[in-house]
C-alpha atoms as a PDB file:
ATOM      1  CA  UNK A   1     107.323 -28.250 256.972  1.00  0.00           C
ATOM      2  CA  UNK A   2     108.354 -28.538 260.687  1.00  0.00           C
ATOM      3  CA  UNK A   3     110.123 -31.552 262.474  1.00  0.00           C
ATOM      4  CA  UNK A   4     110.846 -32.452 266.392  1.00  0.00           C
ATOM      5  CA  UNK A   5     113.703 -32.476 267.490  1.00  0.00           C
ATOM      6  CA  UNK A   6     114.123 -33.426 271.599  1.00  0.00           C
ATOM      7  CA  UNK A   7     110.679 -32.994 272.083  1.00  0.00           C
ATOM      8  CA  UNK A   8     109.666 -29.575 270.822  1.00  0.00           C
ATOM      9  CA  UNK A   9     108.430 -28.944 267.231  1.00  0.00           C
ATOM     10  CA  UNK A  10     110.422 -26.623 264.698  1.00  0.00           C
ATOM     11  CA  UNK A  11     110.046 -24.852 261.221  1.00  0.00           C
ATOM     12  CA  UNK A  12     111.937 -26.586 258.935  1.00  0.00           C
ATOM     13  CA  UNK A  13     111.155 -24.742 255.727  1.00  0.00           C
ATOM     14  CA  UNK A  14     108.194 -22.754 253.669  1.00  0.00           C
ATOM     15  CA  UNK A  15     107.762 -23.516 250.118  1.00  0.00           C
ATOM     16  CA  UNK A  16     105.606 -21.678 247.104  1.00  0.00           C
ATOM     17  CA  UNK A  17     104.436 -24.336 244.533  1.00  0.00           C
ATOM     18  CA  UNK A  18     103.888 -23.935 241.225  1.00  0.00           C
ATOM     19  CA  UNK A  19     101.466 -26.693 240.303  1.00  0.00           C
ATOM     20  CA  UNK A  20     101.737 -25.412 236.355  1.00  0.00           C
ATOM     21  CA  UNK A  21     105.421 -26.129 236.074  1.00  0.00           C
ATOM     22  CA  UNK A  22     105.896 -28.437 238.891  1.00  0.00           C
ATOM     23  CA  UNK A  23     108.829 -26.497 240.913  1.00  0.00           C
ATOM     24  CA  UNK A  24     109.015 -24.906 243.911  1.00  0.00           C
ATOM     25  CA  UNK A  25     109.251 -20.956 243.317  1.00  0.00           C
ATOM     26  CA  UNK A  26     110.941 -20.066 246.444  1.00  0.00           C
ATOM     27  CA  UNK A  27     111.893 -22.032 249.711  1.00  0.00           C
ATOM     28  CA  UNK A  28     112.452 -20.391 252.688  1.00  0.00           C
ATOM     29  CA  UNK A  29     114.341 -21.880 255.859  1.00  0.00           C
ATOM     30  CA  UNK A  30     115.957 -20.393 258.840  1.00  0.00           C
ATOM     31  CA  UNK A  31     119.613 -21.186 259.116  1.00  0.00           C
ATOM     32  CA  UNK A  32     121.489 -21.808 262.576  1.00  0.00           C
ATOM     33  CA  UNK A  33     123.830 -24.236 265.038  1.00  0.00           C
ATOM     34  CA  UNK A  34     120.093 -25.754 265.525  1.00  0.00           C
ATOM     35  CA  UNK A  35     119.936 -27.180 262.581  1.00  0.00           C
ATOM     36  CA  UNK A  36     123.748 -28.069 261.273  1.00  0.00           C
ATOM     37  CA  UNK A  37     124.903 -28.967 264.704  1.00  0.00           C
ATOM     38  CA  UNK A  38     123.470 -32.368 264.597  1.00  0.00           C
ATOM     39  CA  UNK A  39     125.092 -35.719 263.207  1.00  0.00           C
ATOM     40  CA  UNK A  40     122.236 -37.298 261.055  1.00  0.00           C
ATOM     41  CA  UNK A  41     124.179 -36.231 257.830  1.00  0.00           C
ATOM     42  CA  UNK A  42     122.490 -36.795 254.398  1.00  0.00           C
ATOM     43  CA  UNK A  43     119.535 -39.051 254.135  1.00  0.00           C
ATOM     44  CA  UNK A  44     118.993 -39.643 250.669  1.00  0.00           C
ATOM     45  CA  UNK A  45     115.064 -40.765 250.830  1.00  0.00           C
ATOM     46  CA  UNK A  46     113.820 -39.131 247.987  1.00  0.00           C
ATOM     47  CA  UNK A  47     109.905 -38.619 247.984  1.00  0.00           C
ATOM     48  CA  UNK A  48     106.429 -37.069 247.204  1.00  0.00           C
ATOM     49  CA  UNK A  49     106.351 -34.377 249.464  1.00  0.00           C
ATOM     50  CA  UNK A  50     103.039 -35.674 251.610  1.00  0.00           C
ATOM     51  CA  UNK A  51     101.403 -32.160 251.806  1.00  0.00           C
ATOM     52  CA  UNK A  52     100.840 -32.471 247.740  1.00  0.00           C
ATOM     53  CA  UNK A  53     101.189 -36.213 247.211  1.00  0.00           C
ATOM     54  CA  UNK A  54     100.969 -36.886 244.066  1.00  0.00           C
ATOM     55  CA  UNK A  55     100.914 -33.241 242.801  1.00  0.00           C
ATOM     56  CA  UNK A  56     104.565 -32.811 243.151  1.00  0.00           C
ATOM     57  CA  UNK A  57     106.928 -34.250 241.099  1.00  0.00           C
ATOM     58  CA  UNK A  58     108.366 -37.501 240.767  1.00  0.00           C
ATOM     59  CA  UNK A  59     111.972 -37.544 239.814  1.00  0.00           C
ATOM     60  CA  UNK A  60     113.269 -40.490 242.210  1.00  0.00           C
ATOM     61  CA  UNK A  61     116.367 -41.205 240.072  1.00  0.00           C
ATOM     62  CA  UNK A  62     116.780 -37.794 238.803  1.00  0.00           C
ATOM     63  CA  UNK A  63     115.373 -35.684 235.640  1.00  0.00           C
ATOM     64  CA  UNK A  64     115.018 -36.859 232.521  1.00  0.00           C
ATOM     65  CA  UNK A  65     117.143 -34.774 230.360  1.00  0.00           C
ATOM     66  CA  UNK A  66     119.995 -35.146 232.376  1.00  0.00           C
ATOM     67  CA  UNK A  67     119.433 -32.759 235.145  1.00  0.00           C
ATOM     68  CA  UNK A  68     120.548 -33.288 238.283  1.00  0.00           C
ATOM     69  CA  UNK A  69     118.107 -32.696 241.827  1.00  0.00           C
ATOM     70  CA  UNK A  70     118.840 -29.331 242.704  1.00  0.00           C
ATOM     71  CA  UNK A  71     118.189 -28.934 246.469  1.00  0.00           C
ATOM     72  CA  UNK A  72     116.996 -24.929 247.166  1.00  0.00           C
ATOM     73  CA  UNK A  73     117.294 -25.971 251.332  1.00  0.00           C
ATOM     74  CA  UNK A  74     120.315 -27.794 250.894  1.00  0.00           C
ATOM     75  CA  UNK A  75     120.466 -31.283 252.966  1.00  0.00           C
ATOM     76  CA  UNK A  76     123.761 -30.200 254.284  1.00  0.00           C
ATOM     77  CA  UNK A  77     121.794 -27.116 256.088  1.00  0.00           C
ATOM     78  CA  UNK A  78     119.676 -30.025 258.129  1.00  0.00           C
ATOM     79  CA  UNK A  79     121.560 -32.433 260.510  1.00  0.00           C
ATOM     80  CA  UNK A  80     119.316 -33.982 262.049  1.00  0.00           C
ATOM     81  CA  UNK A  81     117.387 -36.855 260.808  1.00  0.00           C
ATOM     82  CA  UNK A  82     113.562 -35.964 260.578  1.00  0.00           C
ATOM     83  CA  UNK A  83     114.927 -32.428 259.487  1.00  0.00           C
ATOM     84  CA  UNK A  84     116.689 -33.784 256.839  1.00  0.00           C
ATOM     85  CA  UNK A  85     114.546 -36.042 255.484  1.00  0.00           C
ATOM     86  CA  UNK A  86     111.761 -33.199 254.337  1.00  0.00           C
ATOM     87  CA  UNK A  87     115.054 -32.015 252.132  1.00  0.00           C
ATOM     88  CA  UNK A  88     114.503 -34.600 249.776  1.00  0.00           C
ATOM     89  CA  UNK A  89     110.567 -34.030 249.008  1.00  0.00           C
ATOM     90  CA  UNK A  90     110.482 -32.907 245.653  1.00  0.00           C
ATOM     91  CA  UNK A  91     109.159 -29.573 246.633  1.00  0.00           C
ATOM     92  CA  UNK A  92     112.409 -29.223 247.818  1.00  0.00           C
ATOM     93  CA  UNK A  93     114.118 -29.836 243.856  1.00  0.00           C
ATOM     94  CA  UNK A  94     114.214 -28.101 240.733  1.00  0.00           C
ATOM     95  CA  UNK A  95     116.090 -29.797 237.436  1.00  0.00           C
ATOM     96  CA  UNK A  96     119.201 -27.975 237.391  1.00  0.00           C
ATOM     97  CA  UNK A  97     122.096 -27.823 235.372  1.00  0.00           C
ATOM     98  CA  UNK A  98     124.888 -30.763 236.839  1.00  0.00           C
ATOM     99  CA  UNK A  99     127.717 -28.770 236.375  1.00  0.00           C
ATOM    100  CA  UNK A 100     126.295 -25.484 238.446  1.00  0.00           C
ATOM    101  CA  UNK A 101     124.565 -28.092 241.367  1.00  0.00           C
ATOM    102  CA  UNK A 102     128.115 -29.062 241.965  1.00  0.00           C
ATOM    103  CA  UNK A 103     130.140 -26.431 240.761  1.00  0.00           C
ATOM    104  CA  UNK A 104     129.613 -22.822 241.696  1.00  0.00           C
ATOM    105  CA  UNK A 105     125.880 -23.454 243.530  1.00  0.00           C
ATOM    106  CA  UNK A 106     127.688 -25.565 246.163  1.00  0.00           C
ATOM    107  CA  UNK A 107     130.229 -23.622 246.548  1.00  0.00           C
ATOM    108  CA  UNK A 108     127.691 -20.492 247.450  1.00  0.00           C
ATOM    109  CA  UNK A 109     125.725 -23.091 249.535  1.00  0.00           C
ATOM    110  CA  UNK A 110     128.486 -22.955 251.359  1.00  0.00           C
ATOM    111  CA  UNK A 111     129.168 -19.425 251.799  1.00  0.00           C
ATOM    112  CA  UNK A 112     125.652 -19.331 253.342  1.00  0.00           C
ATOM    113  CA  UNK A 113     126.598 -21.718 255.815  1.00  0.00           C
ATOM    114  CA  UNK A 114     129.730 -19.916 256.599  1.00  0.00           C
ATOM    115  CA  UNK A 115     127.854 -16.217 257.054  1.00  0.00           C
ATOM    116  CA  UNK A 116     125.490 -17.991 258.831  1.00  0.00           C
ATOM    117  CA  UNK A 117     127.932 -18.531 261.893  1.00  0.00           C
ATOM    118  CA  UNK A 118     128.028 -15.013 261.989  1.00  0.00           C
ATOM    119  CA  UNK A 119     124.367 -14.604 262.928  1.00  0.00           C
ATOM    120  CA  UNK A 120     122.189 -16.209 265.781  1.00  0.00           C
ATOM    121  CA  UNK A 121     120.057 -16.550 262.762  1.00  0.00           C
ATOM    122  CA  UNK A 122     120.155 -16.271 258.875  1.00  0.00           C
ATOM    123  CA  UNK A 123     117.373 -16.118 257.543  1.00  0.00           C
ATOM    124  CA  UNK A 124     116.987 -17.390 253.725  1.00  0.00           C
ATOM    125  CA  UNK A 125     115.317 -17.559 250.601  1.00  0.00           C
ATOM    126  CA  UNK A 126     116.021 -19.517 248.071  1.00  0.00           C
ATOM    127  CA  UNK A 127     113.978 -19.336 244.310  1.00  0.00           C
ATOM    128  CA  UNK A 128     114.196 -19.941 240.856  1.00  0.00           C
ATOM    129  CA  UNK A 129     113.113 -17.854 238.053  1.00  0.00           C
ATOM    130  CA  UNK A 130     110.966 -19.643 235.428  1.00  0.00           C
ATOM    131  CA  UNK A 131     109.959 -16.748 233.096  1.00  0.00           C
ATOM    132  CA  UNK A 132     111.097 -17.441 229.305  1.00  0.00           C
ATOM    133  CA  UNK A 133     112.065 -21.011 229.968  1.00  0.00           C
ATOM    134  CA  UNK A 134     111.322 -23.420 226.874  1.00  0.00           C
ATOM    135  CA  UNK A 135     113.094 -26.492 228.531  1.00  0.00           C
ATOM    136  CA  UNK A 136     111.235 -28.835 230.580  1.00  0.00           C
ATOM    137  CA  UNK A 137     112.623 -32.003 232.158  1.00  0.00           C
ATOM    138  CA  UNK A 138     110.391 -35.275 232.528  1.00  0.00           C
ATOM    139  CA  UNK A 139     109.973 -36.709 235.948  1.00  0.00           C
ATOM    140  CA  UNK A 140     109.783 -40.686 236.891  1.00  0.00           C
ATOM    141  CA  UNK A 141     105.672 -40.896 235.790  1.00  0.00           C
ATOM    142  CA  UNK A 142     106.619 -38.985 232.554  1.00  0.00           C
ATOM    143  CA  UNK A 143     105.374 -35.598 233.615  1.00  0.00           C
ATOM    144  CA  UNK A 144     106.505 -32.159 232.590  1.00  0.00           C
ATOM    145  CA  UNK A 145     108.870 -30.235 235.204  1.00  0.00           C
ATOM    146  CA  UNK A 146     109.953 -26.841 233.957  1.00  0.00           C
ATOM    147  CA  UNK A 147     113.365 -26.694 233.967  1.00  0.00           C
ATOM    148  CA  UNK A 148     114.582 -22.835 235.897  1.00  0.00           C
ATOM    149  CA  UNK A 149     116.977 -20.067 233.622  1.00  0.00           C
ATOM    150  CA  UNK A 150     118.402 -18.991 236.653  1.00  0.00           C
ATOM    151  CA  UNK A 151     118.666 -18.825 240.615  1.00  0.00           C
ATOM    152  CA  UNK A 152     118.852 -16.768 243.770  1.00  0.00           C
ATOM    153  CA  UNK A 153     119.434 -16.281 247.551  1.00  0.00           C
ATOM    154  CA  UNK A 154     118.174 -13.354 249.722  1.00  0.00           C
ATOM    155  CA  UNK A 155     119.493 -13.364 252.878  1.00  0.00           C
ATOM    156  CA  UNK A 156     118.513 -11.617 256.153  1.00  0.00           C
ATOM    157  CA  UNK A 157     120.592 -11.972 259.492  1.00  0.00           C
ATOM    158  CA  UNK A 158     119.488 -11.852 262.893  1.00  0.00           C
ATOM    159  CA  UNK A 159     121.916 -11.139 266.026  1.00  0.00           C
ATOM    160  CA  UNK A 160     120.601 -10.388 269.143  1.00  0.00           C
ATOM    161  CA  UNK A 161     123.402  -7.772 269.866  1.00  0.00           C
ATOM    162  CA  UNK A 162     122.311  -5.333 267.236  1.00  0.00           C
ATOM    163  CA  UNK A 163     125.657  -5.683 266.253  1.00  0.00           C
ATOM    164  CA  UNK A 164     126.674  -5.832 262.762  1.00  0.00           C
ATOM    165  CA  UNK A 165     128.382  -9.537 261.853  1.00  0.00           C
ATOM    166  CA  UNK A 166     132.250  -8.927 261.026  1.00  0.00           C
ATOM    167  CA  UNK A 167     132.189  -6.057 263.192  1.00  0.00           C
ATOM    168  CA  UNK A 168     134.689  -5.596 266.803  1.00  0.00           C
END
């Protein structure tokens, strides 16, 4: 996904679907001041992500199950208003555990944001693992969304410099 932002067209984010199981695999988004400097804060317009349409998932007032909408870019990465609106396409979500989406996932969310200050750019993937998962969580038209056994970030920072973040 890409959005404009004074005129000149960015990358938002990259995304590998899993049509089977109806998540996202792995997003992966840039991360600098260009996208959290802006003022646009959290959108909340949850949607069909238009490049699949009705091949992505449908969980508009969350999972059935009680899972909550587990962002992998997280809205608060994307301040400005078109960029933050592609955040909520459910390519974008995975069911997740309540307790960990507000607990000790936000909390590394934002760790990433913090590192990220120390880069021009940080670079970063986001993914779930679905492999020996038996849970699945229904979406708003009844349909099967596997629910992930675990999560990850892999990061990669850029600075012009050379020089290493945290160092003199």
């Amino acid at each position: 996904h890409s959005f404009k932002m004074n005129g000149k067209t960015y990358r938002n984010y990259s995304f590998g679907w899993s049509q089977e199981d109806r998540v996202a695999l792995w997003v992966a988004y840039p991360l600098c001041k260009l996208y959290t400097n802006g003022s646009a804060g959290r959108t909340n317009e949850w949607a069909l992500d238009p490049l699949l349409g009705e091949d992505s998932a449908a969980p508009f007032g969350g999972y059935a199950g009680s899972y909550a909408r587990g962002h992998q870019l997280p809205s608060a990465d994307r301040l400005d208003y078109d960029a933050n609106v592609s955040t909520f396409y459910f390519t974008n979500m995975t069911p997740q555990n309540g307790q960990l989406n507000e607990g000790v996932w936000a909390e590394l969310e934002q760790k990433v944001r913090d590192w990220s200050a120390e880069f021009d750019t940080l670079y970063v993937v986001t993914g779930c693992s679905i492999i020996g998962s038996t849970e699945v969580a229904t979406d708003n038209d009844g349909k099967a969304v596997t629910v992930p056994v675990g999560y990850y970030k892999a990061l990669l920072g850029y600075k012009a410099s050379g020089d290493l973040a945290g160092s003199a």
